[in-house]
PDB file of C-alpha atoms in Angstrom:
ATOM      1  CA  MET A   9      13.299 -11.594 -23.766  1.00  0.00           C
ATOM      2  CA  ASN A  10      10.365 -12.829 -21.720  1.00  0.00           C
ATOM      3  CA  LYS A  11       9.656 -10.819 -18.620  1.00  0.00           C
ATOM      4  CA  LYS A  12       6.729 -10.027 -16.413  1.00  0.00           C
ATOM      5  CA  GLY A  13       4.766  -6.900 -17.258  1.00  0.00           C
ATOM      6  CA  VAL A  14       4.922  -3.673 -15.288  1.00  0.00           C
ATOM      7  CA  LEU A  15       1.978  -2.792 -13.051  1.00  0.00           C
ATOM      8  CA  ILE A  16       1.308   0.939 -13.362  1.00  0.00           C
ATOM      9  CA  VAL A  17      -0.940   2.742 -10.906  1.00  0.00           C
ATOM     10  CA  ILE A  18      -2.219   6.124 -12.079  1.00  0.00           C
ATOM     11  CA  SER A  19      -3.970   8.343  -9.558  1.00  0.00           C
ATOM     12  CA  GLY A  20      -4.673  12.040  -9.382  1.00  0.00           C
ATOM     13  CA  PHE A  21      -7.113  14.704  -8.323  1.00  0.00           C
ATOM     14  CA  SER A  22     -10.670  14.409  -9.561  1.00  0.00           C
ATOM     15  CA  GLY A  23     -10.975  16.505 -12.726  1.00  0.00           C
ATOM     16  CA  VAL A  24      -7.271  16.364 -13.605  1.00  0.00           C
ATOM     17  CA  GLY A  25      -7.903  14.295 -16.737  1.00  0.00           C
ATOM     18  CA  LYS A  26      -6.768  10.843 -15.610  1.00  0.00           C
ATOM     19  CA  GLY A  27      -9.262   9.032 -17.814  1.00  0.00           C
ATOM     20  CA  THR A  28      -8.262  10.945 -20.942  1.00  0.00           C
ATOM     21  CA  VAL A  29      -4.547  10.366 -20.332  1.00  0.00           C
ATOM     22  CA  VAL A  30      -5.092   6.650 -19.746  1.00  0.00           C
ATOM     23  CA  LYS A  31      -7.245   6.337 -22.871  1.00  0.00           C
ATOM     24  CA  LYS A  32      -4.500   7.932 -24.985  1.00  0.00           C
ATOM     25  CA  LEU A  33      -1.846   5.629 -23.490  1.00  0.00           C
ATOM     26  CA  VAL A  34      -3.920   2.540 -24.289  1.00  0.00           C
ATOM     27  CA  GLU A  35      -4.680   3.705 -27.832  1.00  0.00           C
ATOM     28  CA  LYS A  36      -1.151   4.791 -28.704  1.00  0.00           C
ATOM     29  CA  TYR A  37       0.998   2.254 -26.861  1.00  0.00           C
ATOM     30  CA  ASP A  38      -1.275  -0.787 -26.410  1.00  0.00           C
ATOM     31  CA  TYR A  39      -1.145  -0.925 -22.637  1.00  0.00           C
ATOM     32  CA  SER A  40      -3.594  -3.282 -20.954  1.00  0.00           C
ATOM     33  CA  LEU A  41      -6.190  -1.386 -18.951  1.00  0.00           C
ATOM     34  CA  SER A  42      -7.873  -2.937 -15.959  1.00  0.00           C
ATOM     35  CA  VAL A  43     -11.473  -1.706 -15.948  1.00  0.00           C
ATOM     36  CA  SER A  44     -12.502  -0.811 -12.410  1.00  0.00           C
ATOM     37  CA  ALA A  45     -15.817  -1.637 -10.809  1.00  0.00           C
ATOM     38  CA  THR A  46     -17.862   1.123  -9.167  1.00  0.00           C
ATOM     39  CA  THR A  47     -21.226   1.776  -7.577  1.00  0.00           C
ATOM     40  CA  ARG A  48     -21.469   5.348  -8.885  1.00  0.00           C
ATOM     41  CA  GLN A  49     -23.947   6.184 -11.630  1.00  0.00           C
ATOM     42  CA  PRO A  50     -22.657   6.224 -15.255  1.00  0.00           C
ATOM     43  CA  ARG A  51     -21.876   9.640 -16.719  1.00  0.00           C
ATOM     44  CA  PRO A  52     -23.196  10.533 -20.194  1.00  0.00           C
ATOM     45  CA  GLY A  53     -21.478   8.396 -22.832  1.00  0.00           C
ATOM     46  CA  GLU A  54     -19.951   5.900 -20.408  1.00  0.00           C
ATOM     47  CA  VAL A  55     -20.376   2.225 -21.287  1.00  0.00           C
ATOM     48  CA  ASP A  56     -20.646  -0.641 -18.814  1.00  0.00           C
ATOM     49  CA  GLY A  57     -17.647  -2.967 -19.148  1.00  0.00           C
ATOM     50  CA  LYS A  58     -15.613  -0.405 -21.078  1.00  0.00           C
ATOM     51  CA  ASP A  59     -15.399   2.650 -18.849  1.00  0.00           C
ATOM     52  CA  TYR A  60     -16.358   0.875 -15.619  1.00  0.00           C
ATOM     53  CA  HIS A  61     -18.099  -2.257 -14.467  1.00  0.00           C
ATOM     54  CA  PHE A  62     -21.140  -0.553 -12.933  1.00  0.00           C
ATOM     55  CA  LYS A  63     -22.388  -2.483  -9.900  1.00  0.00           C
ATOM     56  CA  THR A  64     -25.083  -2.117  -7.283  1.00  0.00           C
ATOM     57  CA  VAL A  65     -23.871  -1.775  -3.697  1.00  0.00           C
ATOM     58  CA  GLU A  66     -25.029  -5.343  -2.999  1.00  0.00           C
ATOM     59  CA  GLU A  67     -23.151  -6.745  -6.019  1.00  0.00           C
ATOM     60  CA  PHE A  68     -19.987  -4.885  -5.063  1.00  0.00           C
ATOM     61  CA  GLU A  69     -20.083  -6.022  -1.438  1.00  0.00           C
ATOM     62  CA  ASN A  70     -20.570  -9.638  -2.539  1.00  0.00           C
ATOM     63  CA  LEU A  71     -17.378  -9.395  -4.621  1.00  0.00           C
ATOM     64  CA  ILE A  72     -15.542  -7.999  -1.595  1.00  0.00           C
ATOM     65  CA  ASP A  73     -16.634 -11.035   0.402  1.00  0.00           C
ATOM     66  CA  TYR A  74     -15.324 -13.397  -2.295  1.00  0.00           C
ATOM     67  CA  ASN A  75     -11.917 -11.642  -2.496  1.00  0.00           C
ATOM     68  CA  GLY A  76     -12.665 -10.610  -6.058  1.00  0.00           C
ATOM     69  CA  PHE A  77     -10.734  -7.338  -5.826  1.00  0.00           C
ATOM     70  CA  ILE A  78      -7.032  -6.605  -5.528  1.00  0.00           C
ATOM     71  CA  GLU A  79      -8.110  -3.424  -3.784  1.00  0.00           C
ATOM     72  CA  TRP A  80     -11.261  -1.499  -3.134  1.00  0.00           C
ATOM     73  CA  ALA A  81     -12.093   1.803  -1.513  1.00  0.00           C
ATOM     74  CA  GLN A  82     -14.986   4.136  -0.800  1.00  0.00           C
ATOM     75  CA  TYR A  83     -14.687   7.594  -2.328  1.00  0.00           C
ATOM     76  CA  VAL A  84     -17.293  10.394  -2.182  1.00  0.00           C
ATOM     77  CA  GLU A  85     -19.995   7.917  -1.063  1.00  0.00           C
ATOM     78  CA  ASN A  86     -19.292   5.351  -3.805  1.00  0.00           C
ATOM     79  CA  TYR A  87     -17.291   2.115  -3.972  1.00  0.00           C
ATOM     80  CA  TYR A  88     -14.416   1.598  -6.438  1.00  0.00           C
ATOM     81  CA  GLY A  89     -12.454  -1.625  -6.883  1.00  0.00           C
ATOM     82  CA  THR A  90      -9.890  -3.397  -9.091  1.00  0.00           C
ATOM     83  CA  PRO A  91     -10.789  -6.923 -10.314  1.00  0.00           C
ATOM     84  CA  ARG A  92      -8.005  -9.381  -9.424  1.00  0.00           C
ATOM     85  CA  LYS A  93      -7.939 -12.047 -12.157  1.00  0.00           C
ATOM     86  CA  TYR A  94      -7.525  -9.832 -15.223  1.00  0.00           C
ATOM     87  CA  VAL A  95      -4.566  -7.943 -13.763  1.00  0.00           C
ATOM     88  CA  GLU A  96      -2.590 -11.019 -12.740  1.00  0.00           C
ATOM     89  CA  ASP A  97      -3.254 -12.828 -16.037  1.00  0.00           C
ATOM     90  CA  GLU A  98      -2.052  -9.864 -18.124  1.00  0.00           C
ATOM     91  CA  LEU A  99       1.114  -9.351 -16.054  1.00  0.00           C
ATOM     92  CA  ALA A 100       1.971 -13.033 -16.450  1.00  0.00           C
ATOM     93  CA  LYS A 101       1.735 -12.597 -20.249  1.00  0.00           C
ATOM     94  CA  GLY A 102       4.324  -9.807 -20.074  1.00  0.00           C
ATOM     95  CA  LYS A 103       1.798  -7.017 -20.688  1.00  0.00           C
ATOM     96  CA  ASN A 104       2.101  -3.649 -18.961  1.00  0.00           C
ATOM     97  CA  VAL A 105      -1.123  -3.075 -17.028  1.00  0.00           C
ATOM     98  CA  ILE A 106      -2.526   0.336 -16.076  1.00  0.00           C
ATOM     99  CA  LEU A 107      -4.750   0.747 -13.030  1.00  0.00           C
ATOM    100  CA  GLU A 108      -6.565   4.077 -12.773  1.00  0.00           C
ATOM    101  CA  ILE A 109      -7.474   4.168  -9.095  1.00  0.00           C
ATOM    102  CA  GLU A 110      -7.860   6.463  -6.101  1.00  0.00           C
ATOM    103  CA  VAL A 111      -5.148   7.157  -3.534  1.00  0.00           C
ATOM    104  CA  GLN A 112      -6.506   4.700  -0.946  1.00  0.00           C
ATOM    105  CA  GLY A 113      -6.427   1.897  -3.473  1.00  0.00           C
ATOM    106  CA  ALA A 114      -2.947   2.819  -4.686  1.00  0.00           C
ATOM    107  CA  MET A 115      -1.490   2.362  -1.222  1.00  0.00           C
ATOM    108  CA  ASN A 116      -3.139  -1.068  -0.987  1.00  0.00           C
ATOM    109  CA  ILE A 117      -1.684  -2.037  -4.372  1.00  0.00           C
ATOM    110  CA  LYS A 118       1.823  -1.040  -3.268  1.00  0.00           C
ATOM    111  CA  GLU A 119       1.535  -3.314  -0.229  1.00  0.00           C
ATOM    112  CA  GLN A 120       0.596  -6.313  -2.385  1.00  0.00           C
ATOM    113  CA  TYR A 121       2.847  -5.500  -5.365  1.00  0.00           C
ATOM    114  CA  PRO A 122       5.974  -3.700  -4.067  1.00  0.00           C
ATOM    115  CA  ASP A 123       7.375  -3.339  -7.604  1.00  0.00           C
ATOM    116  CA  ALA A 124       4.278  -1.509  -8.882  1.00  0.00           C
ATOM    117  CA  VAL A 125       4.969   1.961 -10.323  1.00  0.00           C
ATOM    118  CA  LEU A 126       2.862   4.718  -8.754  1.00  0.00           C
ATOM    119  CA  ILE A 127       2.255   7.854 -10.861  1.00  0.00           C
ATOM    120  CA  PHE A 128       0.274  10.844  -9.592  1.00  0.00           C
ATOM    121  CA  LEU A 129      -1.278  13.201 -12.151  1.00  0.00           C
ATOM    122  CA  THR A 130      -1.911  16.790 -11.140  1.00  0.00           C
ATOM    123  CA  ALA A 131      -3.090  20.059 -12.666  1.00  0.00           C
ATOM    124  CA  PRO A 132      -0.684  23.017 -13.034  1.00  0.00           C
ATOM    125  CA  ASP A 133      -2.364  24.761 -10.063  1.00  0.00           C
ATOM    126  CA  GLY A 134      -5.442  24.770  -7.838  1.00  0.00           C
ATOM    127  CA  ASN A 135      -7.450  27.256  -9.887  1.00  0.00           C
ATOM    128  CA  THR A 136      -7.007  25.175 -13.040  1.00  0.00           C
ATOM    129  CA  LEU A 137      -8.258  22.113 -11.183  1.00  0.00           C
ATOM    130  CA  LYS A 138     -11.346  23.991  -9.948  1.00  0.00           C
ATOM    131  CA  THR A 139     -12.081  25.254 -13.480  1.00  0.00           C
ATOM    132  CA  ARG A 140     -11.811  21.750 -14.935  1.00  0.00           C
ATOM    133  CA  LEU A 141     -14.244  20.346 -12.384  1.00  0.00           C
ATOM    134  CA  GLU A 142     -16.759  23.103 -13.079  1.00  0.00           C
ATOM    135  CA  SER A 143     -16.450  22.815 -16.862  1.00  0.00           C
ATOM    136  CA  ARG A 144     -17.460  19.138 -16.860  1.00  0.00           C
ATOM    137  CA  GLY A 145     -21.004  20.249 -16.074  1.00  0.00           C
ATOM    138  CA  THR A 146     -21.922  16.843 -14.628  1.00  0.00           C
ATOM    139  CA  GLU A 147     -22.041  17.703 -10.920  1.00  0.00           C
ATOM    140  CA  ASP A 148     -23.600  20.350  -8.719  1.00  0.00           C
ATOM    141  CA  THR A 149     -21.727  22.822  -6.538  1.00  0.00           C
ATOM    142  CA  LYS A 150     -21.964  20.639  -3.441  1.00  0.00           C
ATOM    143  CA  VAL A 151     -20.304  17.650  -5.147  1.00  0.00           C
ATOM    144  CA  ILE A 152     -17.593  19.873  -6.643  1.00  0.00           C
ATOM    145  CA  ALA A 153     -16.873  21.237  -3.170  1.00  0.00           C
ATOM    146  CA  LYS A 154     -16.519  17.657  -1.863  1.00  0.00           C
ATOM    147  CA  ARG A 155     -14.105  16.820  -4.666  1.00  0.00           C
ATOM    148  CA  LEU A 156     -11.975  19.902  -3.969  1.00  0.00           C
ATOM    149  CA  LYS A 157     -11.933  19.064  -0.265  1.00  0.00           C
ATOM    150  CA  ARG A 158     -10.830  15.547  -1.141  1.00  0.00           C
ATOM    151  CA  ALA A 159      -8.128  16.939  -3.446  1.00  0.00           C
ATOM    152  CA  PHE A 160      -6.733  18.965  -0.545  1.00  0.00           C
ATOM    153  CA  GLU A 161      -6.633  15.797   1.571  1.00  0.00           C
ATOM    154  CA  GLU A 162      -4.865  13.901  -1.230  1.00  0.00           C
ATOM    155  CA  THR A 163      -1.983  16.392  -1.251  1.00  0.00           C
ATOM    156  CA  GLU A 164      -0.819  14.578   1.900  1.00  0.00           C
ATOM    157  CA  ASP A 165      -0.356  11.386  -0.170  1.00  0.00           C
ATOM    158  CA  MET A 166       1.386  12.828  -3.233  1.00  0.00           C
ATOM    159  CA  SER A 167       4.856  12.238  -1.756  1.00  0.00           C
ATOM    160  CA  HIS A 168       4.102   8.503  -1.434  1.00  0.00           C
ATOM    161  CA  TYR A 169       4.039   8.156  -5.221  1.00  0.00           C
ATOM    162  CA  ASP A 170       7.115   7.315  -7.299  1.00  0.00           C
ATOM    163  CA  TYR A 171       6.455   9.992  -9.944  1.00  0.00           C
ATOM    164  CA  LEU A 172       4.508  13.240 -10.257  1.00  0.00           C
ATOM    165  CA  VAL A 173       3.361  14.298 -13.734  1.00  0.00           C
ATOM    166  CA  VAL A 174       1.603  17.602 -14.478  1.00  0.00           C
ATOM    167  CA  ASN A 175      -1.228  17.389 -17.010  1.00  0.00           C
ATOM    168  CA  ASP A 176      -1.065  20.830 -18.615  1.00  0.00           C
ATOM    169  CA  ASP A 177      -0.791  19.759 -22.261  1.00  0.00           C
ATOM    170  CA  LEU A 178      -2.448  16.360 -22.882  1.00  0.00           C
ATOM    171  CA  ASP A 179      -0.034  15.031 -25.521  1.00  0.00           C
ATOM    172  CA  ILE A 180       3.032  16.068 -23.534  1.00  0.00           C
ATOM    173  CA  CYS A 181       1.588  14.504 -20.388  1.00  0.00           C
ATOM    174  CA  VAL A 182       0.977  11.200 -22.211  1.00  0.00           C
ATOM    175  CA  GLU A 183       4.571  11.143 -23.481  1.00  0.00           C
ATOM    176  CA  HIS A 184       5.944  11.880 -20.014  1.00  0.00           C
ATOM    177  CA  VAL A 185       3.961   9.026 -18.460  1.00  0.00           C
ATOM    178  CA  HIS A 186       5.044   6.659 -21.248  1.00  0.00           C
ATOM    179  CA  ALA A 187       8.693   7.637 -20.712  1.00  0.00           C
ATOM    180  CA  VAL A 188       8.401   6.820 -17.013  1.00  0.00           C
ATOM    181  CA  ILE A 189       6.972   3.374 -17.758  1.00  0.00           C
ATOM    182  CA  LEU A 190       9.630   2.629 -20.387  1.00  0.00           C
ATOM    183  CA  ALA A 191      12.403   3.517 -17.959  1.00  0.00           C
ATOM    184  CA  GLU A 192      10.879   1.261 -15.299  1.00  0.00           C
ATOM    185  CA  SER A 193      10.685  -1.699 -17.689  1.00  0.00           C
ATOM    186  CA  PHE A 194      14.464  -1.523 -18.310  1.00  0.00           C
ATOM    187  CA  LYS A 195      15.437  -1.639 -14.628  1.00  0.00           C
ATOM    188  CA  THR A 196      17.653  -4.599 -13.794  1.00  0.00           C
ATOM    189  CA  ALA A 197      15.229  -5.645 -11.059  1.00  0.00           C
ATOM    190  CA  LYS A 198      12.573  -6.135 -13.756  1.00  0.00           C
ATOM    191  CA  ASN A 199      14.913  -8.294 -15.868  1.00  0.00           C
ATOM    192  CA  ILE A 200      16.180 -10.905 -13.428  1.00  0.00           C
ATOM    193  CA  ASP A 201      15.155 -13.826 -15.669  1.00  0.00           C
ATOM    194  CA  TYR A 202      17.031 -12.318 -18.611  1.00  0.00           C
ATOM    195  CA  ILE A 203      20.176 -11.859 -16.533  1.00  0.00           C
ATOM    196  CA  SER A 204      19.950 -15.454 -15.289  1.00  0.00           C
ATOM    197  CA  ASN A 205      19.451 -16.829 -18.810  1.00  0.00           C
ATOM    198  CA  MET A 206      22.338 -14.786 -20.215  1.00  0.00           C
ATOM    199  CA  LYS A 207      24.641 -16.029 -17.476  1.00  0.00           C
ATOM    200  CA  GLU A 208      23.644 -19.642 -18.163  1.00  0.00           C
ATOM    201  CA  GLU A 209      24.082 -19.303 -21.942  1.00  0.00           C
ATOM    202  CA  LEU A 210      27.482 -17.651 -21.667  1.00  0.00           C
ATOM    203  CA  SER A 211      28.601 -20.315 -19.202  1.00  0.00           C
ATOM    204  CA  LYS A 212      27.765 -23.013 -21.762  1.00  0.00           C
ATOM    205  CA  ILE A 213      29.488 -21.106 -24.578  1.00  0.00           C
ATOM    206  CA  ARG A 214      32.610 -20.628 -22.478  1.00  0.00           C
ATOM    207  CA  LYS A 215      32.803 -24.329 -21.723  1.00  0.00           C
ATOM    208  CA  GLU A 216      32.370 -25.233 -25.403  1.00  0.00           C
ATOM    209  CA  ILE A 217      35.170 -22.888 -26.436  1.00  0.00           C
ATOM    210  CA  THR A 218      37.635 -24.217 -23.849  1.00  0.00           C
ATOM    211  CA  LEU A 219      37.027 -27.867 -24.790  1.00  0.00           C
TER     212      LEU A 219
END
């Protein structure tokens, strides 16, 4: 049964573990992952082209001018964007594609792809989120404060998402997200070609039997 892939948008508060959840989903279930471009500096261990496409501000703005992104946004003084070609090619092959992007970008995606599935990852509570940000040890107090302020602002957008998944236990969270995506792929709206083909085949069979 050939069908177009599902476009999955995963967002969530900074520090909630989005990257780890997405990595597990790709490793365990072979989802296609669109690698975002960003102008922020690489964190220890991050690899250009694997974790992000790291760009200068000038390079990023040139890609904006050439319509090279499905969406892009500015978050905590850095640009983030989703390359267009890879996503559309993978969906056409029937692959499920994950986009790990910020809230602003997610709303832009939904406008362009109304059937995209929006999933918001959250921590069990605010104190857990604060502890996770602090334990990363990659940012100073001022940046952490900005991220917590931004998290408060993002609570206004949580209701715009299709699903809310709490990342308390990593493995359970991964299975919950996978279950959501599986359910979406079986919706009749995602299987219109199959329904059409089945109708056509049964019509032919019926005619052959009655002859």
